[in-house]
């Protein structure tokens, strides 16, 4: 009777209980990041795109300067670098959008399975829904934590890029591409791994087939290998 009463309470108080699990874990991000120097609190996909656009404009500006001084190959590589960076941060913004929208759809539609807690043969469906709430909340927490730290280091990326662009433009471009690729990999892979380690089960990868991002990663790898040669 107590068990059924708990699930009946969750069904009748859905808006103030299960959704609170996700929002609470997301709200813990600023507290977890307070020990990181200049931690940047990011709460939506638009802020992620803002980071990418800042890098995009700074890199294009360097490309324009090199074009003025007659360095056509360097300026073309720099323009390509700018678009790869924009693609990478666009992929991270899409990942945030998917977890934000996907979590709401799953939490709302999955509420139906709470009714299956009434039978011992179907009780697992209801308990898995509760586990999904924690999994979504944890993934959201890790994504925003990584993005908050990334927002801090992008300033360092720009400073390093500008200091090296005058003497080693190709190296500076390759460094920015690799940094963006590493950041994108952390945002898209690490949260799922963390959820798997902490809760178990399958990761919540709402965007498993990002062919555009995979193509961008391939271009980044080729650019870096070409620079090494």
mmCIF file of C-alpha atoms in Angstrom:
data_model
loop_
_atom_site.group_PDB
_atom_site.id
_atom_site.type_symbol
_atom_site.label_atom_id
_atom_site.label_comp_id
_atom_site.label_asym_id
_atom_site.label_seq_id
_atom_site.Cartn_x
_atom_site.Cartn_y
_atom_site.Cartn_z
ATOM 1 C CA UNK A 1 0.000 0.000 0.000
ATOM 2 C CA UNK A 2 2.854 2.392 0.842
ATOM 3 C CA UNK A 3 4.567 1.559 -2.439
ATOM 4 C CA UNK A 4 1.429 2.269 -4.460
ATOM 5 C CA UNK A 5 0.782 5.447 -2.482
ATOM 6 C CA UNK A 6 4.237 6.765 -3.358
ATOM 7 C CA UNK A 7 3.686 6.201 -7.082
ATOM 8 C CA UNK A 8 0.185 7.665 -6.882
ATOM 9 C CA UNK A 9 1.732 10.755 -5.264
ATOM 10 C CA UNK A 10 4.290 10.986 -8.102
ATOM 11 C CA UNK A 11 1.526 10.777 -10.723
ATOM 12 C CA UNK A 12 -0.721 13.380 -9.107
ATOM 13 C CA UNK A 13 2.177 15.739 -8.289
ATOM 14 C CA UNK A 14 4.216 15.253 -11.455
ATOM 15 C CA UNK A 15 5.051 18.941 -12.038
ATOM 16 C CA UNK A 16 6.421 19.481 -8.543
ATOM 17 C CA UNK A 17 8.288 16.201 -7.947
ATOM 18 C CA UNK A 18 9.864 14.366 -10.895
ATOM 19 C CA UNK A 19 10.704 17.517 -12.855
ATOM 20 C CA UNK A 20 12.291 18.832 -9.649
ATOM 21 C CA UNK A 21 14.918 16.062 -9.816
ATOM 22 C CA UNK A 22 16.165 17.296 -13.201
ATOM 23 C CA UNK A 23 16.008 20.999 -12.342
ATOM 24 C CA UNK A 24 17.793 20.445 -9.016
ATOM 25 C CA UNK A 25 20.731 18.639 -10.626
ATOM 26 C CA UNK A 26 20.952 21.365 -13.278
ATOM 27 C CA UNK A 27 20.856 24.063 -10.589
ATOM 28 C CA UNK A 28 23.821 22.434 -8.823
ATOM 29 C CA UNK A 29 26.186 23.357 -11.679
ATOM 30 C CA UNK A 30 27.131 26.877 -10.465
ATOM 31 C CA UNK A 31 27.950 25.464 -7.011
ATOM 32 C CA UNK A 32 30.113 22.712 -8.479
ATOM 33 C CA UNK A 33 31.911 25.182 -10.723
ATOM 34 C CA UNK A 34 32.584 27.884 -8.136
ATOM 35 C CA UNK A 35 36.109 26.561 -7.526
ATOM 36 C CA UNK A 36 36.956 26.908 -11.238
ATOM 37 C CA UNK A 37 38.592 30.235 -12.030
ATOM 38 C CA UNK A 38 36.186 32.519 -13.918
ATOM 39 C CA UNK A 39 33.610 29.737 -14.309
ATOM 40 C CA UNK A 40 30.990 30.815 -16.834
ATOM 41 C CA UNK A 41 27.430 29.788 -16.046
ATOM 42 C CA UNK A 42 25.739 28.551 -19.234
ATOM 43 C CA UNK A 43 22.051 27.701 -19.146
ATOM 44 C CA UNK A 44 20.866 27.496 -22.766
ATOM 45 C CA UNK A 45 22.019 26.616 -26.315
ATOM 46 C CA UNK A 46 22.176 30.293 -27.331
ATOM 47 C CA UNK A 47 25.052 30.950 -24.938
ATOM 48 C CA UNK A 48 26.953 27.993 -26.423
ATOM 49 C CA UNK A 49 26.532 29.437 -29.914
ATOM 50 C CA UNK A 50 27.668 32.793 -28.541
ATOM 51 C CA UNK A 51 31.009 31.262 -27.548
ATOM 52 C CA UNK A 52 31.404 29.795 -31.021
ATOM 53 C CA UNK A 53 30.483 33.058 -32.743
ATOM 54 C CA UNK A 54 33.060 34.996 -30.707
ATOM 55 C CA UNK A 55 35.771 32.587 -31.842
ATOM 56 C CA UNK A 56 34.387 32.635 -35.390
ATOM 57 C CA UNK A 57 34.606 36.423 -35.673
ATOM 58 C CA UNK A 58 38.080 36.607 -34.108
ATOM 59 C CA UNK A 59 39.474 33.966 -36.464
ATOM 60 C CA UNK A 60 37.885 35.614 -39.524
ATOM 61 C CA UNK A 61 39.437 38.913 -38.492
ATOM 62 C CA UNK A 62 42.885 37.312 -38.502
ATOM 63 C CA UNK A 63 42.152 35.791 -41.900
ATOM 64 C CA UNK A 64 41.189 39.216 -43.257
ATOM 65 C CA UNK A 65 44.447 40.743 -41.991
ATOM 66 C CA UNK A 66 46.520 38.043 -43.666
ATOM 67 C CA UNK A 67 44.563 38.514 -46.888
ATOM 68 C CA UNK A 68 45.376 42.235 -46.812
ATOM 69 C CA UNK A 69 49.081 41.410 -46.534
ATOM 70 C CA UNK A 70 48.895 39.009 -49.487
ATOM 71 C CA UNK A 71 48.867 35.676 -47.622
ATOM 72 C CA UNK A 72 46.077 34.052 -49.651
ATOM 73 C CA UNK A 73 46.721 30.389 -48.610
ATOM 74 C CA UNK A 74 46.902 31.345 -44.937
ATOM 75 C CA UNK A 75 43.710 33.391 -45.116
ATOM 76 C CA UNK A 76 41.832 30.540 -46.856
ATOM 77 C CA UNK A 77 42.925 28.047 -44.186
ATOM 78 C CA UNK A 78 41.882 30.531 -41.495
ATOM 79 C CA UNK A 79 38.413 30.935 -43.039
ATOM 80 C CA UNK A 80 38.068 27.132 -43.143
ATOM 81 C CA UNK A 81 39.151 27.002 -39.496
ATOM 82 C CA UNK A 82 36.507 29.575 -38.552
ATOM 83 C CA UNK A 83 33.725 27.512 -40.141
ATOM 84 C CA UNK A 84 34.961 24.290 -38.519
ATOM 85 C CA UNK A 85 34.895 26.041 -35.126
ATOM 86 C CA UNK A 86 31.365 27.297 -35.814
ATOM 87 C CA UNK A 87 30.303 23.776 -36.801
ATOM 88 C CA UNK A 88 31.787 22.320 -33.607
ATOM 89 C CA UNK A 89 30.070 24.803 -31.301
ATOM 90 C CA UNK A 90 26.875 24.414 -33.304
ATOM 91 C CA UNK A 91 27.046 20.684 -32.584
ATOM 92 C CA UNK A 92 27.469 21.387 -28.866
ATOM 93 C CA UNK A 93 24.495 23.763 -28.945
ATOM 94 C CA UNK A 94 22.398 21.071 -30.668
ATOM 95 C CA UNK A 95 23.441 18.584 -27.960
ATOM 96 C CA UNK A 96 22.197 21.000 -25.284
ATOM 97 C CA UNK A 97 18.973 21.603 -27.212
ATOM 98 C CA UNK A 98 18.368 17.864 -27.565
ATOM 99 C CA UNK A 99 18.816 17.164 -23.855
ATOM 100 C CA UNK A 100 16.591 20.138 -22.920
ATOM 101 C CA UNK A 101 13.773 19.257 -25.347
ATOM 102 C CA UNK A 102 14.242 15.483 -25.123
ATOM 103 C CA UNK A 103 14.105 15.508 -21.343
ATOM 104 C CA UNK A 104 10.757 17.314 -21.346
ATOM 105 C CA UNK A 105 9.257 14.913 -23.885
ATOM 106 C CA UNK A 106 10.502 11.837 -22.004
ATOM 107 C CA UNK A 107 9.388 13.111 -18.603
ATOM 108 C CA UNK A 108 5.961 14.094 -19.894
ATOM 109 C CA UNK A 109 5.251 11.050 -22.068
ATOM 110 C CA UNK A 110 6.901 8.587 -19.706
ATOM 111 C CA UNK A 111 4.620 9.596 -16.863
ATOM 112 C CA UNK A 112 2.135 7.044 -18.263
ATOM 113 C CA UNK A 113 4.362 4.118 -17.208
ATOM 114 C CA UNK A 114 4.060 5.119 -13.529
ATOM 115 C CA UNK A 115 0.635 3.476 -13.574
ATOM 116 C CA UNK A 116 2.320 0.100 -14.210
ATOM 117 C CA UNK A 117 3.681 0.167 -10.657
ATOM 118 C CA UNK A 118 0.405 -1.437 -9.516
ATOM 119 C CA UNK A 119 1.529 -4.887 -10.678
ATOM 120 C CA UNK A 120 4.676 -6.738 -9.673
ATOM 121 C CA UNK A 121 5.037 -8.017 -13.270
ATOM 122 C CA UNK A 122 5.193 -4.500 -14.746
ATOM 123 C CA UNK A 123 6.714 -2.632 -11.796
ATOM 124 C CA UNK A 124 10.121 -2.389 -13.481
ATOM 125 C CA UNK A 125 8.717 -0.015 -16.100
ATOM 126 C CA UNK A 126 7.793 2.489 -13.414
ATOM 127 C CA UNK A 127 11.098 2.228 -11.551
ATOM 128 C CA UNK A 128 13.052 2.630 -14.795
ATOM 129 C CA UNK A 129 11.174 5.866 -15.401
ATOM 130 C CA UNK A 130 12.382 7.176 -12.036
ATOM 131 C CA UNK A 131 15.929 6.126 -12.952
ATOM 132 C CA UNK A 132 15.544 7.963 -16.277
ATOM 133 C CA UNK A 133 14.759 11.179 -14.386
ATOM 134 C CA UNK A 134 18.043 10.913 -12.494
ATOM 135 C CA UNK A 135 19.929 9.945 -15.667
ATOM 136 C CA UNK A 136 18.616 12.976 -17.558
ATOM 137 C CA UNK A 137 19.380 15.292 -14.655
ATOM 138 C CA UNK A 138 22.930 13.965 -14.292
ATOM 139 C CA UNK A 139 23.636 14.219 -18.016
ATOM 140 C CA UNK A 140 22.350 17.788 -18.050
ATOM 141 C CA UNK A 141 24.512 18.625 -15.034
ATOM 142 C CA UNK A 142 27.692 17.259 -16.620
ATOM 143 C CA UNK A 143 27.008 18.963 -19.961
ATOM 144 C CA UNK A 144 26.568 22.380 -18.373
ATOM 145 C CA UNK A 145 29.567 21.804 -16.106
ATOM 146 C CA UNK A 146 31.821 21.033 -19.086
ATOM 147 C CA UNK A 147 30.429 23.974 -21.061
ATOM 148 C CA UNK A 148 30.978 26.319 -18.110
ATOM 149 C CA UNK A 149 34.640 25.356 -17.974
ATOM 150 C CA UNK A 150 34.883 25.574 -21.766
ATOM 151 C CA UNK A 151 33.534 29.109 -21.681
ATOM 152 C CA UNK A 152 36.455 30.021 -19.439
ATOM 153 C CA UNK A 153 39.177 28.458 -21.582
ATOM 154 C CA UNK A 154 37.936 29.894 -24.895
ATOM 155 C CA UNK A 155 39.324 33.247 -23.772
ATOM 156 C CA UNK A 156 42.728 31.602 -23.388
ATOM 157 C CA UNK A 157 42.326 30.027 -26.826
ATOM 158 C CA UNK A 158 41.851 33.453 -28.409
ATOM 159 C CA UNK A 159 44.824 34.967 -26.594
ATOM 160 C CA UNK A 160 47.089 32.103 -27.655
ATOM 161 C CA UNK A 161 45.747 32.162 -31.209
ATOM 162 C CA UNK A 162 46.348 35.903 -31.593
ATOM 163 C CA UNK A 163 49.863 35.654 -30.169
ATOM 164 C CA UNK A 164 50.889 32.882 -32.599
ATOM 165 C CA UNK A 165 48.881 33.935 -35.672
ATOM 166 C CA UNK A 166 51.460 36.522 -36.731
ATOM 167 C CA UNK A 167 54.359 34.053 -36.950
ATOM 168 C CA UNK A 168 52.731 30.600 -37.276
ATOM 169 C CA UNK A 169 49.227 30.993 -38.673
ATOM 170 C CA UNK A 170 48.869 27.354 -39.754
ATOM 171 C CA UNK A 171 49.872 26.119 -36.299
ATOM 172 C CA UNK A 172 47.474 28.528 -34.617
ATOM 173 C CA UNK A 173 44.632 27.356 -36.883
ATOM 174 C CA UNK A 174 45.412 23.681 -36.231
ATOM 175 C CA UNK A 175 45.506 24.325 -32.481
ATOM 176 C CA UNK A 176 42.067 25.962 -32.491
ATOM 177 C CA UNK A 177 40.605 23.127 -34.563
ATOM 178 C CA UNK A 178 41.980 20.521 -32.162
ATOM 179 C CA UNK A 179 40.771 22.441 -29.091
ATOM 180 C CA UNK A 180 37.279 22.700 -30.566
ATOM 181 C CA UNK A 181 37.250 19.011 -31.446
ATOM 182 C CA UNK A 182 38.362 18.012 -27.934
ATOM 183 C CA UNK A 183 35.707 20.251 -26.389
ATOM 184 C CA UNK A 184 32.991 18.837 -28.672
ATOM 185 C CA UNK A 185 34.079 15.285 -27.813
ATOM 186 C CA UNK A 186 33.898 15.991 -24.078
ATOM 187 C CA UNK A 187 30.420 17.522 -24.347
ATOM 188 C CA UNK A 188 28.990 14.722 -26.494
ATOM 189 C CA UNK A 189 30.719 11.685 -24.953
ATOM 190 C CA UNK A 190 31.674 12.331 -21.335
ATOM 191 C CA UNK A 191 28.164 12.961 -19.877
ATOM 192 C CA UNK A 192 26.884 9.618 -21.224
ATOM 193 C CA UNK A 193 29.889 7.835 -19.754
ATOM 194 C CA UNK A 194 29.370 9.556 -16.402
ATOM 195 C CA UNK A 195 25.702 8.540 -16.313
ATOM 196 C CA UNK A 196 26.683 4.968 -17.158
ATOM 197 C CA UNK A 197 29.272 4.870 -14.377
ATOM 198 C CA UNK A 198 27.046 6.454 -11.723
ATOM 199 C CA UNK A 199 23.667 4.886 -12.489
ATOM 200 C CA UNK A 200 24.381 2.154 -15.028
ATOM 201 C CA UNK A 201 22.471 1.228 -18.109
ATOM 202 C CA UNK A 202 22.619 2.905 -21.480
ATOM 203 C CA UNK A 203 23.609 6.487 -22.031
ATOM 204 C CA UNK A 204 21.031 9.043 -23.089
ATOM 205 C CA UNK A 205 22.467 10.029 -26.440
ATOM 206 C CA UNK A 206 19.628 11.889 -28.188
ATOM 207 C CA UNK A 207 21.834 12.665 -31.219
ATOM 208 C CA UNK A 208 23.653 9.441 -32.005
ATOM 209 C CA UNK A 209 24.126 10.155 -35.723
ATOM 210 C CA UNK A 210 25.741 13.549 -36.128
ATOM 211 C CA UNK A 211 27.115 12.999 -39.627
ATOM 212 C CA UNK A 212 27.863 16.695 -40.124
ATOM 213 C CA UNK A 213 29.938 16.830 -36.963
ATOM 214 C CA UNK A 214 31.756 13.638 -37.898
ATOM 215 C CA UNK A 215 32.612 15.214 -41.245
ATOM 216 C CA UNK A 216 33.866 18.325 -39.475
ATOM 217 C CA UNK A 217 36.010 16.185 -37.195
ATOM 218 C CA UNK A 218 37.464 14.419 -40.228
ATOM 219 C CA UNK A 219 38.333 17.763 -41.825
ATOM 220 C CA UNK A 220 39.958 18.865 -38.571
ATOM 221 C CA UNK A 221 42.053 15.709 -38.454
ATOM 222 C CA UNK A 222 43.147 16.145 -42.070
ATOM 223 C CA UNK A 223 44.047 19.785 -41.459
ATOM 224 C CA UNK A 224 46.219 18.885 -38.499
ATOM 225 C CA UNK A 225 47.935 15.996 -40.320
ATOM 226 C CA UNK A 226 48.542 18.235 -43.331
ATOM 227 C CA UNK A 227 50.127 20.864 -41.119
ATOM 228 C CA UNK A 228 52.400 18.243 -39.533
ATOM 229 C CA UNK A 229 53.553 17.147 -43.017
#
